[in-house]
Every structure is written in C-alpha cells, then in structure tokens.
Amino acid sequence: MATWANLGLQDSSSPLMEQLNFFHDHTLLILTMITILVSYIMSMLMFNKFTNRYLLHGQTIEIIWTVLPAIILMFIAFPSLRLLYLMDEINTPSITLKSVGHQWYWSYEYSDFLNLEFDSYMVPTNELETNGFRLLDVDNRVVLPMNNQIRILVTATDVLHSWTVPSLGVKVDATPGRLNQLNFLINRPGLFFGQCSEICGANHSFMPIVIE
C-alpha cells in the first residue's frame, strides 16, 4: 500500500507490476537524458556569442534532429507494446472472481463455486479497530490464492466504476452492461489495497478494495 512520502510506484506483488516498474524506470531514464541534453543546448545558445556568416542551410543537422527523436521514440514504443500484449494475455485461470461495482460498494462472486457471493463495504472510521487502515479497510475481504493465475470479470450495475489494485498492476473499468476481463498472478502473500478509480458520485472515495 502507499505510505507517507512515497513518491514512486508501490512495490510490485505480481510479475506484471514488476514489468510496469521496469518500464517506468526505463522511460524516466530516456526522459532525463533528453531533458539534460536540451537544457545544455539551450544554455549554450544563451551564453555563447559564436556566429557563422557563411551558414545558409544545415541539411545534415536537420536530418540528425529528425531521425534521432524517431529512434528514441522506438526505444519507448517497443517495450510499451510488449507490455500491452502481456497485460491482455489470458492464461488458463485457476480461479475466476467476478466483481460488481455499485454506488458505493463492491460485491463479489466466486464463479467456480455455487452461491458464494458477498458485498464488501468500507469500515466506517468509528467502527475501525486500532490496527485498521482508515478509508481502506473493508468488512469482507476478497481472499485469493498465491502463485495461481486469477481471472477477474468486472462490471457495474449503475454508473462507471474502476476496480484498481496498484501493487498488482491491475486497473479495469466497471461498465454497466459490459463484462471486462483481466488476468493476474499474486507472487507474494499479504494484504493488497485498492480503491475505485473512476469518479462515480458522492461517495466515490469510500469504496475500497482489499485482497488477502
């Protein structure tokens, strides 16, 4: 979960989030290099007094500053596309969880079992235990196995919601009348917290997700 002064992404708890973390660092490095280069060139322009009376055109330099950014963009685009396809990959799931967004709580169904469904509400602050997390804890947690492929089906009954667990790299829109599917694998035990990430009305901030 996010903690105080945590500026980066949350620690990954799934292979997918690990790859997203790597991609984030990779892109950030490229952006840092571009920023430093452009800043250096601009400062040189401002502080140097060099002039060239015979410079009428610079065909070579124009080719370089057109082709070079295109090559740099390819270094960002290819890993990004690879990740997009990885996120869409549906392996053989061991268990299926169906999550339905309501105003303003989540309800869950374990589709592989008969009559196993429950609602998950946020625990109000005045009912919270000493070790509970304010605005993040729920009365009924989702319990999922570790090191197993899990399929989640997400939908909503009223307005748009978004089922999001940052440390698993999972974010699915819950759309009324539509079933969205996603696959993930949890590679370490723990409690994983998330929240609805689509503005869905007055109590949008008060419909958290907890996976155990």
PDB file of C-alpha atoms in Angstrom:
ATOM      1  CA  MET A   1       0.000   0.000   0.000  1.00  0.00           C
ATOM      2  CA  ALA A   2       1.047   3.623  -0.410  1.00  0.00           C
ATOM      3  CA  THR A   3       2.868   5.130   2.580  1.00  0.00           C
ATOM      4  CA  TRP A   4       3.946   8.642   3.632  1.00  0.00           C
ATOM      5  CA  ALA A   5       6.400  10.401   1.283  1.00  0.00           C
ATOM      6  CA  ASN A   6       6.187   7.525  -1.188  1.00  0.00           C
ATOM      7  CA  LEU A   7       6.917   9.339  -4.451  1.00  0.00           C
ATOM      8  CA  GLY A   8       7.415   6.304  -6.702  1.00  0.00           C
ATOM      9  CA  LEU A   9       5.158   3.409  -7.600  1.00  0.00           C
ATOM     10  CA  GLN A  10       4.160   0.845  -4.984  1.00  0.00           C
ATOM     11  CA  ASP A  11       6.254  -2.298  -4.548  1.00  0.00           C
ATOM     12  CA  SER A  12       5.130  -4.928  -7.033  1.00  0.00           C
ATOM     13  CA  SER A  13       3.270  -8.032  -5.898  1.00  0.00           C
ATOM     14  CA  SER A  14       2.817  -9.531  -9.362  1.00  0.00           C
ATOM     15  CA  PRO A  15       5.097 -10.186 -12.367  1.00  0.00           C
ATOM     16  CA  LEU A  16       3.050  -7.715 -14.403  1.00  0.00           C
ATOM     17  CA  MET A  17       3.587  -4.843 -11.968  1.00  0.00           C
ATOM     18  CA  GLU A  18       7.294  -5.721 -11.874  1.00  0.00           C
ATOM     19  CA  GLN A  19       7.462  -5.220 -15.651  1.00  0.00           C
ATOM     20  CA  LEU A  20       5.489  -1.958 -15.367  1.00  0.00           C
ATOM     21  CA  ASN A  21       8.009  -0.749 -12.765  1.00  0.00           C
ATOM     22  CA  PHE A  22      10.914  -1.584 -15.084  1.00  0.00           C
ATOM     23  CA  PHE A  23       9.222   0.187 -17.988  1.00  0.00           C
ATOM     24  CA  HIS A  24       8.606   3.264 -15.828  1.00  0.00           C
ATOM     25  CA  ASP A  25      12.304   3.446 -14.869  1.00  0.00           C
ATOM     26  CA  HIS A  26      13.403   2.828 -18.480  1.00  0.00           C
ATOM     27  CA  THR A  27      11.211   5.666 -19.813  1.00  0.00           C
ATOM     28  CA  LEU A  28      12.234   8.003 -16.997  1.00  0.00           C
ATOM     29  CA  LEU A  29      15.908   7.462 -17.843  1.00  0.00           C
ATOM     30  CA  ILE A  30      15.298   8.356 -21.514  1.00  0.00           C
ATOM     31  CA  LEU A  31      13.327  11.487 -20.488  1.00  0.00           C
ATOM     32  CA  THR A  32      16.108  12.547 -18.086  1.00  0.00           C
ATOM     33  CA  MET A  33      18.736  12.229 -20.830  1.00  0.00           C
ATOM     34  CA  ILE A  34      16.615  14.259 -23.282  1.00  0.00           C
ATOM     35  CA  THR A  35      15.988  16.985 -20.641  1.00  0.00           C
ATOM     36  CA  ILE A  36      19.703  17.268 -19.817  1.00  0.00           C
ATOM     37  CA  LEU A  37      20.697  17.428 -23.498  1.00  0.00           C
ATOM     38  CA  VAL A  38      18.086  20.066 -24.412  1.00  0.00           C
ATOM     39  CA  SER A  39      18.910  22.151 -21.286  1.00  0.00           C
ATOM     40  CA  TYR A  40      22.623  22.049 -22.162  1.00  0.00           C
ATOM     41  CA  ILE A  41      21.995  23.117 -25.788  1.00  0.00           C
ATOM     42  CA  MET A  42      19.677  25.975 -24.690  1.00  0.00           C
ATOM     43  CA  SER A  43      22.181  27.256 -22.126  1.00  0.00           C
ATOM     44  CA  MET A  44      24.944  27.148 -24.760  1.00  0.00           C
ATOM     45  CA  LEU A  45      22.735  29.173 -27.130  1.00  0.00           C
ATOM     46  CA  MET A  46      22.117  31.808 -24.455  1.00  0.00           C
ATOM     47  CA  PHE A  47      25.705  32.216 -23.236  1.00  0.00           C
ATOM     48  CA  ASN A  48      27.756  31.764 -26.430  1.00  0.00           C
ATOM     49  CA  LYS A  49      28.368  34.555 -28.927  1.00  0.00           C
ATOM     50  CA  PHE A  50      29.502  32.423 -31.887  1.00  0.00           C
ATOM     51  CA  THR A  51      28.286  33.464 -35.350  1.00  0.00           C
ATOM     52  CA  ASN A  52      28.838  31.895 -38.759  1.00  0.00           C
ATOM     53  CA  ARG A  53      28.456  34.318 -41.668  1.00  0.00           C
ATOM     54  CA  TYR A  54      28.566  31.563 -44.311  1.00  0.00           C
ATOM     55  CA  LEU A  55      25.922  29.237 -42.780  1.00  0.00           C
ATOM     56  CA  LEU A  56      22.950  29.255 -45.188  1.00  0.00           C
ATOM     57  CA  HIS A  57      21.489  25.795 -44.564  1.00  0.00           C
ATOM     58  CA  GLY A  58      22.224  22.782 -42.349  1.00  0.00           C
ATOM     59  CA  GLN A  59      20.954  19.735 -44.206  1.00  0.00           C
ATOM     60  CA  THR A  60      22.983  17.245 -42.155  1.00  0.00           C
ATOM     61  CA  ILE A  61      21.986  18.554 -38.740  1.00  0.00           C
ATOM     62  CA  GLU A  62      18.320  18.692 -39.799  1.00  0.00           C
ATOM     63  CA  ILE A  63      18.434  15.026 -40.823  1.00  0.00           C
ATOM     64  CA  ILE A  64      20.042  14.142 -37.463  1.00  0.00           C
ATOM     65  CA  TRP A  65      17.496  16.021 -35.340  1.00  0.00           C
ATOM     66  CA  THR A  66      14.616  14.469 -37.303  1.00  0.00           C
ATOM     67  CA  VAL A  67      15.844  10.852 -37.301  1.00  0.00           C
ATOM     68  CA  LEU A  68      17.282  10.747 -33.752  1.00  0.00           C
ATOM     69  CA  PRO A  69      13.967  11.540 -31.924  1.00  0.00           C
ATOM     70  CA  ALA A  70      12.220   8.899 -34.081  1.00  0.00           C
ATOM     71  CA  ILE A  71      14.777   6.286 -32.970  1.00  0.00           C
ATOM     72  CA  ILE A  72      14.395   7.352 -29.308  1.00  0.00           C
ATOM     73  CA  LEU A  73      10.587   7.036 -29.617  1.00  0.00           C
ATOM     74  CA  MET A  74      11.046   3.474 -30.896  1.00  0.00           C
ATOM     75  CA  PHE A  75      13.004   2.649 -27.710  1.00  0.00           C
ATOM     76  CA  ILE A  76       9.900   3.687 -25.751  1.00  0.00           C
ATOM     77  CA  ALA A  77       7.257   2.263 -28.129  1.00  0.00           C
ATOM     78  CA  PHE A  78       8.521  -1.324 -28.443  1.00  0.00           C
ATOM     79  CA  PRO A  79       8.714  -2.114 -24.694  1.00  0.00           C
ATOM     80  CA  SER A  80       5.344  -0.371 -24.280  1.00  0.00           C
ATOM     81  CA  LEU A  81       3.683  -2.531 -26.966  1.00  0.00           C
ATOM     82  CA  ARG A  82       5.230  -5.677 -25.472  1.00  0.00           C
ATOM     83  CA  LEU A  83       3.698  -4.771 -22.106  1.00  0.00           C
ATOM     84  CA  LEU A  84       0.294  -4.037 -23.632  1.00  0.00           C
ATOM     85  CA  TYR A  85       0.173  -7.511 -25.177  1.00  0.00           C
ATOM     86  CA  LEU A  86       1.402  -9.102 -21.922  1.00  0.00           C
ATOM     87  CA  MET A  87      -1.408  -7.406 -19.990  1.00  0.00           C
ATOM     88  CA  ASP A  88      -4.010  -8.684 -22.451  1.00  0.00           C
ATOM     89  CA  GLU A  89      -2.727 -12.264 -22.354  1.00  0.00           C
ATOM     90  CA  ILE A  90      -5.246 -14.636 -20.775  1.00  0.00           C
ATOM     91  CA  ASN A  91      -3.626 -17.805 -19.455  1.00  0.00           C
ATOM     92  CA  THR A  92      -5.592 -20.770 -18.113  1.00  0.00           C
ATOM     93  CA  PRO A  93      -7.056 -19.355 -14.884  1.00  0.00           C
ATOM     94  CA  SER A  94      -7.207 -21.476 -11.701  1.00  0.00           C
ATOM     95  CA  ILE A  95     -10.000 -19.355 -10.258  1.00  0.00           C
ATOM     96  CA  THR A  96     -12.469 -16.758 -11.507  1.00  0.00           C
ATOM     97  CA  LEU A  97     -13.635 -13.796  -9.454  1.00  0.00           C
ATOM     98  CA  LYS A  98     -16.489 -11.562 -10.556  1.00  0.00           C
ATOM     99  CA  SER A  99     -16.525  -8.030  -9.196  1.00  0.00           C
ATOM    100  CA  VAL A 100     -19.627  -5.848  -9.498  1.00  0.00           C
ATOM    101  CA  GLY A 101     -19.455  -2.113  -8.770  1.00  0.00           C
ATOM    102  CA  HIS A 102     -22.385  -0.409  -7.022  1.00  0.00           C
ATOM    103  CA  GLN A 103     -22.915   3.074  -5.603  1.00  0.00           C
ATOM    104  CA  TRP A 104     -20.867   2.865  -3.351  1.00  0.00           C
ATOM    105  CA  TYR A 105     -19.581  -0.624  -2.581  1.00  0.00           C
ATOM    106  CA  TRP A 106     -18.282  -3.705  -4.378  1.00  0.00           C
ATOM    107  CA  SER A 107     -19.942  -7.111  -4.499  1.00  0.00           C
ATOM    108  CA  TYR A 108     -18.021 -10.275  -5.375  1.00  0.00           C
ATOM    109  CA  GLU A 109     -18.931 -13.674  -6.765  1.00  0.00           C
ATOM    110  CA  TYR A 110     -16.655 -16.711  -6.931  1.00  0.00           C
ATOM    111  CA  SER A 111     -17.999 -18.097 -10.198  1.00  0.00           C
ATOM    112  CA  ASP A 112     -16.406 -21.567  -9.750  1.00  0.00           C
ATOM    113  CA  PHE A 113     -18.492 -22.250  -6.619  1.00  0.00           C
ATOM    114  CA  LEU A 114     -22.223 -22.377  -6.010  1.00  0.00           C
ATOM    115  CA  ASN A 115     -23.802 -19.486  -4.076  1.00  0.00           C
ATOM    116  CA  LEU A 116     -20.525 -17.917  -2.951  1.00  0.00           C
ATOM    117  CA  GLU A 117     -21.111 -14.191  -3.149  1.00  0.00           C
ATOM    118  CA  PHE A 118     -20.880 -11.262  -0.738  1.00  0.00           C
ATOM    119  CA  ASP A 119     -20.862  -7.470  -0.522  1.00  0.00           C
ATOM    120  CA  SER A 120     -17.777  -5.545   0.548  1.00  0.00           C
ATOM    121  CA  TYR A 121     -18.332  -2.205   2.331  1.00  0.00           C
ATOM    122  CA  MET A 122     -15.791   0.210   3.738  1.00  0.00           C
ATOM    123  CA  VAL A 123     -15.432   0.031   7.533  1.00  0.00           C
ATOM    124  CA  PRO A 124     -16.555   3.423   8.947  1.00  0.00           C
ATOM    125  CA  THR A 125     -13.926   5.313  10.977  1.00  0.00           C
ATOM    126  CA  ASN A 126     -15.900   4.998  14.237  1.00  0.00           C
ATOM    127  CA  GLU A 127     -16.021   1.176  13.886  1.00  0.00           C
ATOM    128  CA  LEU A 128     -12.362   0.786  12.913  1.00  0.00           C
ATOM    129  CA  GLU A 129     -10.066  -1.372  15.032  1.00  0.00           C
ATOM    130  CA  THR A 130      -6.754   0.011  16.324  1.00  0.00           C
ATOM    131  CA  ASN A 131      -4.706  -1.700  13.595  1.00  0.00           C
ATOM    132  CA  GLY A 132      -7.166  -0.898  10.797  1.00  0.00           C
ATOM    133  CA  PHE A 133      -6.493   1.474   7.903  1.00  0.00           C
ATOM    134  CA  ARG A 134      -8.862   4.434   7.671  1.00  0.00           C
ATOM    135  CA  LEU A 135     -10.809   4.660   4.373  1.00  0.00           C
ATOM    136  CA  LEU A 136      -9.057   1.482   3.118  1.00  0.00           C
ATOM    137  CA  ASP A 137     -10.335  -1.428   5.224  1.00  0.00           C
ATOM    138  CA  VAL A 138     -13.479  -3.369   4.336  1.00  0.00           C
ATOM    139  CA  ASP A 139     -15.821  -5.648   6.280  1.00  0.00           C
ATOM    140  CA  ASN A 140     -15.466  -8.569   3.817  1.00  0.00           C
ATOM    141  CA  ARG A 141     -12.106  -9.040   2.115  1.00  0.00           C
ATOM    142  CA  VAL A 142     -11.507 -10.868  -1.147  1.00  0.00           C
ATOM    143  CA  VAL A 143      -9.425 -13.991  -0.468  1.00  0.00           C
ATOM    144  CA  LEU A 144      -7.331 -15.220  -3.421  1.00  0.00           C
ATOM    145  CA  PRO A 145      -4.618 -17.893  -3.784  1.00  0.00           C
ATOM    146  CA  MET A 146      -0.942 -17.080  -4.338  1.00  0.00           C
ATOM    147  CA  ASN A 147       1.061 -18.249  -7.392  1.00  0.00           C
ATOM    148  CA  ASN A 148      -2.104 -19.050  -9.346  1.00  0.00           C
ATOM    149  CA  GLN A 149      -3.498 -17.457 -12.477  1.00  0.00           C
ATOM    150  CA  ILE A 150      -6.594 -15.493 -11.460  1.00  0.00           C
ATOM    151  CA  ARG A 151      -9.202 -14.197 -13.870  1.00  0.00           C
ATOM    152  CA  ILE A 152     -11.315 -11.246 -12.806  1.00  0.00           C
ATOM    153  CA  LEU A 153     -14.545 -10.250 -14.524  1.00  0.00           C
ATOM    154  CA  VAL A 154     -15.601  -6.685 -13.779  1.00  0.00           C
ATOM    155  CA  THR A 155     -18.936  -4.986 -14.365  1.00  0.00           C
ATOM    156  CA  ALA A 156     -21.221  -2.410 -12.718  1.00  0.00           C
ATOM    157  CA  THR A 157     -24.926  -2.020 -12.040  1.00  0.00           C
ATOM    158  CA  ASP A 158     -25.386   1.757 -12.077  1.00  0.00           C
ATOM    159  CA  VAL A 159     -22.553   4.080 -13.184  1.00  0.00           C
ATOM    160  CA  LEU A 160     -18.916   3.721 -14.297  1.00  0.00           C
ATOM    161  CA  HIS A 161     -16.522   2.422 -11.636  1.00  0.00           C
ATOM    162  CA  SER A 162     -12.914   1.237 -11.871  1.00  0.00           C
ATOM    163  CA  TRP A 163     -11.526  -1.778  -9.986  1.00  0.00           C
ATOM    164  CA  THR A 164      -7.916  -0.878  -9.172  1.00  0.00           C
ATOM    165  CA  VAL A 165      -5.166  -2.528  -7.119  1.00  0.00           C
ATOM    166  CA  PRO A 166      -1.892  -0.614  -7.771  1.00  0.00           C
ATOM    167  CA  SER A 167       0.563  -3.147  -6.290  1.00  0.00           C
ATOM    168  CA  LEU A 168      -0.794  -5.854  -8.650  1.00  0.00           C
ATOM    169  CA  GLY A 169      -0.744  -3.550 -11.680  1.00  0.00           C
ATOM    170  CA  VAL A 170      -4.484  -4.085 -12.146  1.00  0.00           C
ATOM    171  CA  LYS A 171      -6.986  -1.473 -13.291  1.00  0.00           C
ATOM    172  CA  VAL A 172     -10.260  -2.435 -15.006  1.00  0.00           C
ATOM    173  CA  ASP A 173     -13.208  -0.218 -15.826  1.00  0.00           C
ATOM    174  CA  ALA A 174     -16.532  -1.445 -14.490  1.00  0.00           C
ATOM    175  CA  THR A 175     -19.115  -0.521 -17.119  1.00  0.00           C
ATOM    176  CA  PRO A 176     -22.860  -1.230 -16.775  1.00  0.00           C
ATOM    177  CA  GLY A 177     -23.997  -3.851 -19.301  1.00  0.00           C
ATOM    178  CA  ARG A 178     -20.447  -4.884 -20.155  1.00  0.00           C
ATOM    179  CA  LEU A 179     -18.131  -7.560 -18.748  1.00  0.00           C
ATOM    180  CA  ASN A 180     -14.426  -6.681 -18.731  1.00  0.00           C
ATOM    181  CA  GLN A 181     -11.864  -9.420 -18.189  1.00  0.00           C
ATOM    182  CA  LEU A 182      -8.336  -9.340 -16.786  1.00  0.00           C
ATOM    183  CA  ASN A 183      -5.733 -11.859 -15.712  1.00  0.00           C
ATOM    184  CA  PHE A 184      -3.170 -11.551 -12.905  1.00  0.00           C
ATOM    185  CA  LEU A 185      -0.947 -13.591 -10.608  1.00  0.00           C
ATOM    186  CA  ILE A 186      -0.067 -12.729  -6.999  1.00  0.00           C
ATOM    187  CA  ASN A 187       3.513 -13.780  -6.246  1.00  0.00           C
ATOM    188  CA  ARG A 188       3.726 -12.961  -2.532  1.00  0.00           C
ATOM    189  CA  PRO A 189       1.379 -13.164   0.463  1.00  0.00           C
ATOM    190  CA  GLY A 190      -0.102 -10.075   2.101  1.00  0.00           C
ATOM    191  CA  LEU A 191      -2.919  -7.555   2.105  1.00  0.00           C
ATOM    192  CA  PHE A 192      -3.295  -5.566  -1.095  1.00  0.00           C
ATOM    193  CA  PHE A 193      -5.327  -2.372  -1.032  1.00  0.00           C
ATOM    194  CA  GLY A 194      -7.031  -0.553  -3.849  1.00  0.00           C
ATOM    195  CA  GLN A 195      -9.796   1.958  -4.481  1.00  0.00           C
ATOM    196  CA  CYS A 196     -12.351   2.835  -7.122  1.00  0.00           C
ATOM    197  CA  SER A 197     -10.501   4.957  -9.705  1.00  0.00           C
ATOM    198  CA  GLU A 198     -13.405   6.378 -11.700  1.00  0.00           C
ATOM    199  CA  ILE A 199     -15.406   9.330 -10.388  1.00  0.00           C
ATOM    200  CA  CYS A 200     -18.735   7.650  -9.617  1.00  0.00           C
ATOM    201  CA  GLY A 201     -20.659  10.065  -7.433  1.00  0.00           C
ATOM    202  CA  ALA A 202     -20.771  11.477  -3.899  1.00  0.00           C
ATOM    203  CA  ASN A 203     -19.139   8.547  -2.069  1.00  0.00           C
ATOM    204  CA  HIS A 204     -16.596   7.668  -4.760  1.00  0.00           C
ATOM    205  CA  SER A 205     -13.759   7.929  -2.199  1.00  0.00           C
ATOM    206  CA  PHE A 206     -15.394   5.401   0.104  1.00  0.00           C
ATOM    207  CA  MET A 207     -15.440   2.129  -1.836  1.00  0.00           C
ATOM    208  CA  PRO A 208     -12.037   0.484  -1.220  1.00  0.00           C
ATOM    209  CA  ILE A 209     -10.820  -2.952  -2.318  1.00  0.00           C
ATOM    210  CA  VAL A 210      -8.849  -5.346  -0.084  1.00  0.00           C
ATOM    211  CA  ILE A 211      -7.307  -8.586  -1.346  1.00  0.00           C
ATOM    212  CA  GLU A 212      -5.977 -11.068   1.183  1.00  0.00           C
TER     213      GLU A 212
END
